[in-house]
Coordinates of C-alpha atoms (C1' of nucleotides) in Angstrom, one line a residue:
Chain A
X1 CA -17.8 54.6 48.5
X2 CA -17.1 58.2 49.9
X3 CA -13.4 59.2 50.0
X4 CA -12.4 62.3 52.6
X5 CA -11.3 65.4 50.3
X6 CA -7.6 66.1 50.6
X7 CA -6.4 69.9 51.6
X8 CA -3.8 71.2 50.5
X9 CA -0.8 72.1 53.0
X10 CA -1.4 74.5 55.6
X11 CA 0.1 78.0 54.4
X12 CA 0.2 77.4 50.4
X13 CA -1.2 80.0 48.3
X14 CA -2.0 78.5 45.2
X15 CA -3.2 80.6 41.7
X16 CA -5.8 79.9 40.2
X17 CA -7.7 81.3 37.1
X18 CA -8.7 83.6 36.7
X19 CA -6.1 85.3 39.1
X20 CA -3.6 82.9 38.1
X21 CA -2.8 85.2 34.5
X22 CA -2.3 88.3 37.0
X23 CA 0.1 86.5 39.1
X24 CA 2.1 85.2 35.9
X25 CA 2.4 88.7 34.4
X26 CA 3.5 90.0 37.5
X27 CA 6.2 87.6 37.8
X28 CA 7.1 87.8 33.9
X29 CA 7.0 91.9 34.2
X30 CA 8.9 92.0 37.8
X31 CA 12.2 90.2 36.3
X32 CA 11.9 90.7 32.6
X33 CA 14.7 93.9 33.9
X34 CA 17.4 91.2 34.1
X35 CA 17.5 89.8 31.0
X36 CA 17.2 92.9 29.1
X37 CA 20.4 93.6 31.5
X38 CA 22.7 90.6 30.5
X39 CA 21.2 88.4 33.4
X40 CA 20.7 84.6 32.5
X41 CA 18.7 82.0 33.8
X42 CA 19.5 79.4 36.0
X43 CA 17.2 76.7 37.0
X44 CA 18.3 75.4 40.2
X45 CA 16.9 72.5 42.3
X46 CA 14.3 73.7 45.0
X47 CA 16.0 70.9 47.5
X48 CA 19.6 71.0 48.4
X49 CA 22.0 69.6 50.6
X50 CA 21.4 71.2 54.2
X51 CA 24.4 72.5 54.7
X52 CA 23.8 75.0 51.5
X53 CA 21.9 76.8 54.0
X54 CA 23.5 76.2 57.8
X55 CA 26.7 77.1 56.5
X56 CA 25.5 80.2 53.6
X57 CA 22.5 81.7 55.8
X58 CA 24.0 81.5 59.0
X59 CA 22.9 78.9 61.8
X60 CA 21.7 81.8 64.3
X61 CA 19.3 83.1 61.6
X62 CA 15.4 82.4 62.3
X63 CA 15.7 81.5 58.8
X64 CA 18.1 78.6 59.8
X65 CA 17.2 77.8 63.2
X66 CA 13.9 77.1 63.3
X67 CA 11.8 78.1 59.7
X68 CA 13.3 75.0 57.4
X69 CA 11.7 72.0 55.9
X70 CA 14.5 69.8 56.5
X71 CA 14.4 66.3 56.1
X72 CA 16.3 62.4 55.6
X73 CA 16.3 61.1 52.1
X74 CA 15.8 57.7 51.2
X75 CA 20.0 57.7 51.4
X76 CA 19.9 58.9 54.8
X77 CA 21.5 62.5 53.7
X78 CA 19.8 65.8 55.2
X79 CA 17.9 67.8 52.3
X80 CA 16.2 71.3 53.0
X81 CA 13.8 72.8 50.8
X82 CA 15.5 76.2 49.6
X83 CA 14.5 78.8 52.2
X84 CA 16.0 81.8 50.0
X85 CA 17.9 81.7 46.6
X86 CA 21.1 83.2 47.1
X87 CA 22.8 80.6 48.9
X88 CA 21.8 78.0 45.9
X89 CA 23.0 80.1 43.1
X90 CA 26.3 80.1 44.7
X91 CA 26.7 76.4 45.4
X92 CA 25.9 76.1 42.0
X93 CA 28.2 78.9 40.3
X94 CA 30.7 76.7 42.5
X95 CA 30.2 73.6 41.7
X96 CA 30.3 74.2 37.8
X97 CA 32.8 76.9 38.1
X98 CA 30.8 79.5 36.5
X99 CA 33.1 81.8 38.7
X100 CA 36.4 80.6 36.5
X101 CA 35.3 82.8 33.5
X102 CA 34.4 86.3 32.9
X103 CA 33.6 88.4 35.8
X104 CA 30.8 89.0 36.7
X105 CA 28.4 86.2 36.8
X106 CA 25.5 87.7 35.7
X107 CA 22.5 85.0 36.6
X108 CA 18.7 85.4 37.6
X109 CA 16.1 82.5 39.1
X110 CA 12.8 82.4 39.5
X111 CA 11.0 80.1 41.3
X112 CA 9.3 78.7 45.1
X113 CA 10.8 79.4 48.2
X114 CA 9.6 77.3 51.8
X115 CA 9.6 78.4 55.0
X116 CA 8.0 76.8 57.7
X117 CA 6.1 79.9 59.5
X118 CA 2.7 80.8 60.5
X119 CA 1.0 82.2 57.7
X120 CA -0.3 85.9 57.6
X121 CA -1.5 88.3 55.0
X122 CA 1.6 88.3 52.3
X123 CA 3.5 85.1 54.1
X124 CA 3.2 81.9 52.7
X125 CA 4.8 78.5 53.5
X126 CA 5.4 78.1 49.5
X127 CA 6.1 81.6 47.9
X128 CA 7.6 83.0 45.1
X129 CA 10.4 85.1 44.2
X130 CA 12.6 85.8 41.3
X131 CA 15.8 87.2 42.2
X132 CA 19.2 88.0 40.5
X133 CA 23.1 87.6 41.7
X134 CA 26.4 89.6 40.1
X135 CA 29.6 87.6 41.3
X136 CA 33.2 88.5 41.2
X137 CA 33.2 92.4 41.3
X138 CA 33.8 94.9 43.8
X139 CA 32.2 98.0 41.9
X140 CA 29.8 100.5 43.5
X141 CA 28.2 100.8 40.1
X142 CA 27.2 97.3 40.1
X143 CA 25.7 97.8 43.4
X144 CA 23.7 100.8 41.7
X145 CA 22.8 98.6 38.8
X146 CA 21.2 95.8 40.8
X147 CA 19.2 98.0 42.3
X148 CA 18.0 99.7 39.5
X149 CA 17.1 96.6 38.3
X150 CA 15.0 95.8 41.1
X151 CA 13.4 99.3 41.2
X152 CA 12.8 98.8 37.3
X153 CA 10.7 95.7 38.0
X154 CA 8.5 97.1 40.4
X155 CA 8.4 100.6 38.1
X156 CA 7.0 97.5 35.3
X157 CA 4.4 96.7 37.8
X158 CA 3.5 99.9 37.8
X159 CA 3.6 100.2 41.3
X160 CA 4.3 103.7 43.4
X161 CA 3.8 103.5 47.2
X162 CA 6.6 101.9 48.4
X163 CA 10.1 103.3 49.1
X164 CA 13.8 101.8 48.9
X165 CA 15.5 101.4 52.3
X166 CA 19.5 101.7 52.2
X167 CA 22.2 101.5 54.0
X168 CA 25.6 99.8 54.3
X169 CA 27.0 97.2 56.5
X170 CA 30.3 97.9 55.9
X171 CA 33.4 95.3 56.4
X172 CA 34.4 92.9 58.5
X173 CA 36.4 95.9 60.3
X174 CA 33.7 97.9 60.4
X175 CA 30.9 95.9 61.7
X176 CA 33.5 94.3 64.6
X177 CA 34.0 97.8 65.7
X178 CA 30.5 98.4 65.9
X179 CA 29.6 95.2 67.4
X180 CA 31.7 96.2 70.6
X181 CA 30.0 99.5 71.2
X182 CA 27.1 97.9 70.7
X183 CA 26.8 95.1 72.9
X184 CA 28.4 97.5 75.7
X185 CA 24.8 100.0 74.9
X186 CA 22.6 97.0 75.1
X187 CA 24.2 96.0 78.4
X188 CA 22.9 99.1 80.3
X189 CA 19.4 98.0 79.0
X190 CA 16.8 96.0 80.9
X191 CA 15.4 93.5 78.5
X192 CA 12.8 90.9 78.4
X193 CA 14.4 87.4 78.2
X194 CA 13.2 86.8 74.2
X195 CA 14.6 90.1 73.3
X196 CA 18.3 89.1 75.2
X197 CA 18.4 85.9 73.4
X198 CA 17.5 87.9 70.3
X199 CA 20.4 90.2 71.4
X200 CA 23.2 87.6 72.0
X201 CA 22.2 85.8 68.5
X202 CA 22.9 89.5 66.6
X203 CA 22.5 92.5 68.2
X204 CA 21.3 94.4 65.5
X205 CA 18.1 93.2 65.4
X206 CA 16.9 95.1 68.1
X207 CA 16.9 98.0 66.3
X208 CA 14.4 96.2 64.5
X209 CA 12.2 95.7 67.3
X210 CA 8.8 97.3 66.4
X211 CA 7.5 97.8 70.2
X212 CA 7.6 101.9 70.7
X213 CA 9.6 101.6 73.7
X214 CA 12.1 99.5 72.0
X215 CA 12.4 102.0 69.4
X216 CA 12.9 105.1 71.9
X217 CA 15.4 102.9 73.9
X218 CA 17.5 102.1 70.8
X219 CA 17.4 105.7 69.2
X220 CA 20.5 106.4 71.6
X221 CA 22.6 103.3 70.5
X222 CA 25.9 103.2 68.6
X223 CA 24.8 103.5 64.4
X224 CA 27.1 101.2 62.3
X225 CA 26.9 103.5 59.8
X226 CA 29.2 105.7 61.6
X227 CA 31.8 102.9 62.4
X228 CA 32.0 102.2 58.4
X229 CA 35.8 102.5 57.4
X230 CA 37.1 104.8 54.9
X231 CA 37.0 102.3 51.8
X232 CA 33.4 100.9 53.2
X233 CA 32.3 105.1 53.3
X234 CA 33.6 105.8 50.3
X235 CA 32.1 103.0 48.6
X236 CA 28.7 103.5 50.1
X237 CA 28.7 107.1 49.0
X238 CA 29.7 106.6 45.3
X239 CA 27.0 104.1 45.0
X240 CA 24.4 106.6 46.5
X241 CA 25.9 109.2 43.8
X242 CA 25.3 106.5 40.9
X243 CA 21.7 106.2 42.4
X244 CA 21.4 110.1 42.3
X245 CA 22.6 109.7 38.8
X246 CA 19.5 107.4 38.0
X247 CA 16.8 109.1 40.0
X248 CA 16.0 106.3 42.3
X249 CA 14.7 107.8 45.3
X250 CA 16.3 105.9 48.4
X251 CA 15.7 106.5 52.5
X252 CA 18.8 106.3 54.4
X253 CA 17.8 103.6 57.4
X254 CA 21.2 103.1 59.2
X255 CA 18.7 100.9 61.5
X256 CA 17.8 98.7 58.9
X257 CA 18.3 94.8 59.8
X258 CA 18.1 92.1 57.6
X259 CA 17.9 88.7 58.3
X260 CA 20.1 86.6 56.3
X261 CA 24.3 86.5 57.9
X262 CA 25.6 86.7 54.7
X263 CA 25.3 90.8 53.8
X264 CA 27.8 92.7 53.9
X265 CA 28.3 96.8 52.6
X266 CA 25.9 97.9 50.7
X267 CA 22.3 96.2 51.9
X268 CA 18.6 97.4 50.4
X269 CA 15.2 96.9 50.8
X270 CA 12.0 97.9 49.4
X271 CA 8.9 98.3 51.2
X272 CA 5.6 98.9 50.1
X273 CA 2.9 100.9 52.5
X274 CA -0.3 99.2 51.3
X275 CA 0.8 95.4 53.0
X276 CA -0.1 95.7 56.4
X277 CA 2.9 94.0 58.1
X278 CA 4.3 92.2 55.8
X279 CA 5.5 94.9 53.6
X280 CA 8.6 94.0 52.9
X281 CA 8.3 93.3 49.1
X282 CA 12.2 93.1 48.0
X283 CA 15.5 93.3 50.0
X284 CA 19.0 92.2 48.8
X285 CA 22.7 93.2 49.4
X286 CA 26.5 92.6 49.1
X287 CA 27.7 89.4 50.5
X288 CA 31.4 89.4 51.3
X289 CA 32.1 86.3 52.6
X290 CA 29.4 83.7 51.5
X291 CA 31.4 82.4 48.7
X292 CA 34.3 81.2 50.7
X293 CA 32.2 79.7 53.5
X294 CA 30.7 77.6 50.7
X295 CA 34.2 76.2 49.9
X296 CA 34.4 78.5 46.6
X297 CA 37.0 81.1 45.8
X298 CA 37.0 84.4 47.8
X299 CA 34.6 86.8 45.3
X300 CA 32.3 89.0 46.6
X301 CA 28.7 89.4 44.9
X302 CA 25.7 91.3 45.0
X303 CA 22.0 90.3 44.7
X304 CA 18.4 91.0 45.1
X305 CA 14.7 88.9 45.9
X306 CA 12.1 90.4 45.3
X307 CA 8.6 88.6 46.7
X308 CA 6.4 87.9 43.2
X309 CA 3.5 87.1 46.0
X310 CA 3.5 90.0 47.8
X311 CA 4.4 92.6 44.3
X312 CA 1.3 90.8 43.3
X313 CA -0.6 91.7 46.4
X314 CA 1.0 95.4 45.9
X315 CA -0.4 95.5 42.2
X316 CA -3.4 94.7 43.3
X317 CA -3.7 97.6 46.1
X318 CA -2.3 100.3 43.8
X319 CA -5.1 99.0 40.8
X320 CA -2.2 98.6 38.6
X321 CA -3.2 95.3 37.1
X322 CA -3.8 95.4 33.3
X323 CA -7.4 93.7 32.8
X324 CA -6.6 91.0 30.3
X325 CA -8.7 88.1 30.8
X326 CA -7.7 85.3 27.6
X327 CA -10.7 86.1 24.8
X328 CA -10.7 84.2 21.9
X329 CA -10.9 85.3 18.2
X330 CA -13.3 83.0 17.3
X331 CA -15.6 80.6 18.5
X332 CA -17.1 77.8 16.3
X333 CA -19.8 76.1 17.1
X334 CA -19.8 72.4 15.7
X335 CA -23.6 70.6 15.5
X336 CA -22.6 67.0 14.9
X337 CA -19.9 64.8 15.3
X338 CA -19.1 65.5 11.8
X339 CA -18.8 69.3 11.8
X340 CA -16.6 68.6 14.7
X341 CA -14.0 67.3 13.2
X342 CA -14.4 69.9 10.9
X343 CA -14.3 72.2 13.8
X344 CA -11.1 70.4 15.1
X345 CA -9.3 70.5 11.6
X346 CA -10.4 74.4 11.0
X347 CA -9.3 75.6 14.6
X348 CA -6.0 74.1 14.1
X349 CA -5.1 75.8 11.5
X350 CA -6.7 78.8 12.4
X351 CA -4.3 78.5 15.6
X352 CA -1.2 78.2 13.3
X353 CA -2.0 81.1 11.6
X354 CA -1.8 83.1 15.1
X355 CA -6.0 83.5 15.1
X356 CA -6.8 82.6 19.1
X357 CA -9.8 79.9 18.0
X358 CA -12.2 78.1 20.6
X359 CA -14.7 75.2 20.4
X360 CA -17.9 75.0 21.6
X361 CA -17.3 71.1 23.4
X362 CA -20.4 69.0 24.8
X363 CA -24.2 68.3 23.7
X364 CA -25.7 71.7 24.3
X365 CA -28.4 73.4 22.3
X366 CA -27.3 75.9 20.0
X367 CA -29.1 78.5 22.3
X368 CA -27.0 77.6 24.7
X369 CA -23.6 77.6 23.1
X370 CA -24.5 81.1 21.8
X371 CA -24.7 82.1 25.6
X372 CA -21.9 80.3 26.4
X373 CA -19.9 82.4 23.8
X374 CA -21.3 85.4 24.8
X375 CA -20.3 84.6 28.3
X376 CA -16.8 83.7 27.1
X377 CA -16.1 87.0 25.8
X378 CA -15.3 85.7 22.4
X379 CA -15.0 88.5 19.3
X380 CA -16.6 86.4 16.7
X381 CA -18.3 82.7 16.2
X382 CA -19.8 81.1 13.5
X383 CA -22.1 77.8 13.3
X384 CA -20.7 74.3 11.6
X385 CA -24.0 72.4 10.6
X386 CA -25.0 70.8 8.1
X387 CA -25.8 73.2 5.8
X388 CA -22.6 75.0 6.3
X389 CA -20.4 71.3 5.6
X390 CA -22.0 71.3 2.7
X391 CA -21.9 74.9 0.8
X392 CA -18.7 75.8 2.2
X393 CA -19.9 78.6 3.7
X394 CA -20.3 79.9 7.2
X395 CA -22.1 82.9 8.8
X396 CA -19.2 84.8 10.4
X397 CA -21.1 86.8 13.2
X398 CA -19.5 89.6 15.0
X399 CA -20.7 89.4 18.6
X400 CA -20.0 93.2 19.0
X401 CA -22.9 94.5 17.3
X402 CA -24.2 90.8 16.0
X403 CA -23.3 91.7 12.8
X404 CA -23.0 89.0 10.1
X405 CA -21.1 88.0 6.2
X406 CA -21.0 85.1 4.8
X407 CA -17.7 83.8 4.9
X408 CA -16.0 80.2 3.3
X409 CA -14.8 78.3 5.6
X410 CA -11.4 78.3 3.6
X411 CA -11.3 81.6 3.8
X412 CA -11.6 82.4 7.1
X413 CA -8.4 82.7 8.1
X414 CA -7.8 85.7 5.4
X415 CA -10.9 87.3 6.7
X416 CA -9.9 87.4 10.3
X417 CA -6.9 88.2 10.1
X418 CA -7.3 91.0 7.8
X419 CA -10.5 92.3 10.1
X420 CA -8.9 91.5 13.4
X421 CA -5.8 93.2 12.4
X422 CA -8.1 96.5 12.1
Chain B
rG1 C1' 6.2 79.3 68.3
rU2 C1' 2.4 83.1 71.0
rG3 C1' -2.3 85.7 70.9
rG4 C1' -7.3 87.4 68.7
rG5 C1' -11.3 86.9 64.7
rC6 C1' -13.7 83.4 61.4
rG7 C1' -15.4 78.4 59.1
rU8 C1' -23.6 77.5 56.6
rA9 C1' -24.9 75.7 48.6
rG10 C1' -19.7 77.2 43.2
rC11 C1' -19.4 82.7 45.3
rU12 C1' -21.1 86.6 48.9
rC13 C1' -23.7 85.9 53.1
rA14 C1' -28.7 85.4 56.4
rG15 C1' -30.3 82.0 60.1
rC16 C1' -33.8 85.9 66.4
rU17 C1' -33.2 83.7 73.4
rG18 C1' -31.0 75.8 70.8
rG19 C1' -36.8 72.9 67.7
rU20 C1' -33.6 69.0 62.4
rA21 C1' -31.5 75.1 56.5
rG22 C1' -32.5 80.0 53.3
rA23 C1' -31.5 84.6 49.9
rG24 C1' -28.9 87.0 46.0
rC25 C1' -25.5 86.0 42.2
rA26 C1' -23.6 82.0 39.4
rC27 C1' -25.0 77.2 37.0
rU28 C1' -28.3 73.8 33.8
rC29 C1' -32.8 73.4 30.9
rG30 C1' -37.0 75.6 28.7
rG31 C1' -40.0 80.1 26.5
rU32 C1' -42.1 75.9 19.0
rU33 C1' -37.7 74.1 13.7
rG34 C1' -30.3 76.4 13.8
rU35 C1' -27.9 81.9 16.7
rG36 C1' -26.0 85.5 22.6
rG37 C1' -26.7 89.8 26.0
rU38 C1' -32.7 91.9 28.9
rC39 C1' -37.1 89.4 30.6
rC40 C1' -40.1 85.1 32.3
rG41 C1' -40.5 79.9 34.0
rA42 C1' -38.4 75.4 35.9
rG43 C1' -34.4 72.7 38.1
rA44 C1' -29.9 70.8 40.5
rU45 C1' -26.5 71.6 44.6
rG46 C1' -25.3 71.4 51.4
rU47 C1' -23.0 64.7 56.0
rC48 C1' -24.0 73.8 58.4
rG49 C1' -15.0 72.2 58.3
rC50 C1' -14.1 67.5 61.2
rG51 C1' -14.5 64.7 66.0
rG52 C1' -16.5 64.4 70.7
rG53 C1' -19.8 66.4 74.7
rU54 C1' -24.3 68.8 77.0
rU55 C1' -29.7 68.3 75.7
rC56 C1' -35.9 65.1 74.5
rG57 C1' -33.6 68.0 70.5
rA58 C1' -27.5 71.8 68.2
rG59 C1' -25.8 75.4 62.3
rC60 C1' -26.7 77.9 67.0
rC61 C1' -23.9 76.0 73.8
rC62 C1' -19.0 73.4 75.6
rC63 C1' -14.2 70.9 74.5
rG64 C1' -10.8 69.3 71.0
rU65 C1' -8.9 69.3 66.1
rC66 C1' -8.0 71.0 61.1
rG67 C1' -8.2 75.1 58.0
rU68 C1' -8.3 80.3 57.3
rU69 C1' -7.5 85.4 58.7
rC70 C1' -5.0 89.4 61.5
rA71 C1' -1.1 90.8 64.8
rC72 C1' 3.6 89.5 67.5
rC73 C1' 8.1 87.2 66.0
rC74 C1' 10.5 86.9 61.3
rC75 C1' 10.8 88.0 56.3
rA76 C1' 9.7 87.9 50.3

RNA sequence: GUGGGCGUAGCUCAGCUGGUAGAGCACUCGGUUGUGGUCCGAGAUGUCGCGGGUUCGAGCCCCGUCGUUCACCCCA
């Protein structure tokens, strides 16, 4: 009987070792920011009630409209699997009134995202992305912080070709303003019928519209940046200061789009030059109004995602990957099934003394589990036979040099540790 | 969703204008009793992504499909 092999889903990267330790370091090192900054985890569901999303993301998103794994559960409600992590964190700081204590709500995630697009280097169906919120204050410093954060994580990866995108949406006031001139420029333009759908949906993403003569036709229109009000100005420019302040280097884009609804004022992204076109390797913002629409109080928040995928992809470009491949202490080398379980018993205790101990599992020659431990990279190993049961003692051999002592097996553990220590 | 490239051993790939598969690396075993790295020898492994078609004959041609990759779109 011959069964078919099963793939997995089109558009999942999966990690595997030995590249699977780079990708959990980068992920560790990339958020590791928060937490030293007051951050705490929440572990949210990766499904939740569709609405989450129609209602926090915005229904004329791509996101929304046509990127979602949305299905019927056995109960007959609509369930979507978390396309982004912001509108989540919400629902949930709403539903157990996290909001009804101590401003700010300081939280992070981490975690898979899904969205159902074709895949292309740096965008998966499944990806990753930790990400951090700050509810319930209105500060420009905040704003500042959050994106220090951010810049800290990718500073941890040790990453440096890739530059922080800034600008501000401004308020409702501001952006309605705009939104008038705007649509009145884009009237006097002739445009394809895909880009005046685009158009009607949100004008401002044709300023993100990467053909050249997209880009020349847009370089006359209306900027919102100079429709901000005077609050939304002033706001923008003290968090710019605070930035100064920390020496994060930032590029003014008042062009920049980004495509959730929910930002508001201040609105980042960081972008690495080494991705091909998906470069995009963080982005957040303010969000004004997504805590109301989600039937919570009216706070305002600000938050960031940053793509552990792509950073990972990004490390890998810039060389910036420490090479730490797991090697063992010591490998022991049982002949027998009863210098195995005197393997077993040794290597556990070994372990609980913090010594990083590996068996040499299976029938194979003693020439071959030397080569096998040479293979594996291991610092020391020594031989259980039958010899050894008996006296005690083992030959500790140092696969360095292939230097040897004769070591008691009970007192292993003192010797490595005092020589590994070294 | 649209368009282009690719899919041959675990990996990287070769396979000329169609004649029923190969290399390197990796792997396993051995080179006299229980000690690695080099070297030598031996060995195992493929329904040539899948399905259909053309042909006396297809890894090579055609169609479809799945996957992958790159770009558009969008975004992390």
């Amino acid at each position: 009987m011959k069964f078919e092999k099963i793939q997995a889903p089109k558009g999942v990267r999966e990690y595997l070792p030995p590249e699977s330790s780079a990708f959990d370091w980068v992920r560790t090192q990339l958020i590791a920011p928060a937490a030293a900054s007051g951050y705490q985890l929440m572990e949210l569901p990766v499904f939740e009630d569709t609405n989450v999303f129609t209602r926090g993301v915005g229904e004329s998103t791509d996101v929304v409209s046509k990127e979602m794994y949305t299905f019927e559960d056995r109960g007959g409600r609509s369930i979507t699997l978390r396309p982004e992590g912001t509108a989540g964190v919400m629902r949930a700081v709403i539903e157990n009134n996290l909001d009804r204590g101590q401003l700010p709500v300081k939280v992070w995630y981490s975690g898979q995202f899904f969205r159902a697009e074709r895949p292309q280097a740096g965008r998966y169906r499944q990806f990753y992305q930790v990400g951090i919120e700050a509810i319930g204050v209105e500060d420009p410093a905040i704003d500042a912080e959050v994106i220090a954060i951010a810049d800290r994580g990718f500073k941890n990866l040790g990453l440096k070709n890739y530059r922080l995108d800034i600008t501000s949406l401004g308020d409702a006031a501001s952006r309605a303003a705009h939104r008038v001139d705007l649509m009145k420029f884009i009237g006097t333009l002739d445009l394809d019928e895909a880009t005046a759908a685009r158009a009607a949906l949100n004008p401002l993403r044709l300023f993100d519209d990467k053909r050249p003569e997209m880009q020349e036709a847009m370089k006359a229109a209306p900027l919102l940046m100079d429709y901000l009000s005077a609050e939304s100005s002033a706001n923008f420019t003290q968090v710019l200061k605070y930035l100064d302040a920390l020496k994060i280097s930032y590029v003014l884009n008042p062009r920049m789009v980004r495509g959730l609804d929910y930002y508001t004022g201040t609105t980042f992204e960081f972008v690495h030059s080494d991705l091909g076109a998906q470069a995009g390797i963080g982005g957040g913002g303010r969000y004004d109004g997504l805590m109301e629409t989600l039937g919570g109080q009216s706070l305002s928040g600000i938050g960031f995602g940053l793509g552990v995928d792509r950073a990972l992809l990004a490390a890998v470009a810039e060389k910036s990957l420490p090479q730490d491949q797991f090697t063992s202490d010591l490998l022991i080398i049982p002949l027998g099934d009863d210098a195995m379980t005197t393997a077993l018993i040794t290597a556990q205790e070994l372990r609980a003394s913090g010594i990083k101990t590996e068996i040499a599992f299976g029938d194979r020659s003693l020439k071959g589990a030397m080569k096998g431990a040479d293979k594996s990279g291991t610092q020391y190993v020594v031989v259980f036979g039958e010899s050894e049961l008996s006296s005690g003692v083992v030959n500790l051999k140092r696969m360095r040099d292939g230097d040897t002592s004769s070591v008691k097996i009970a007192q292993l553990k003192d010797v490595l540790r005092e020589t590994l220590s070294r």
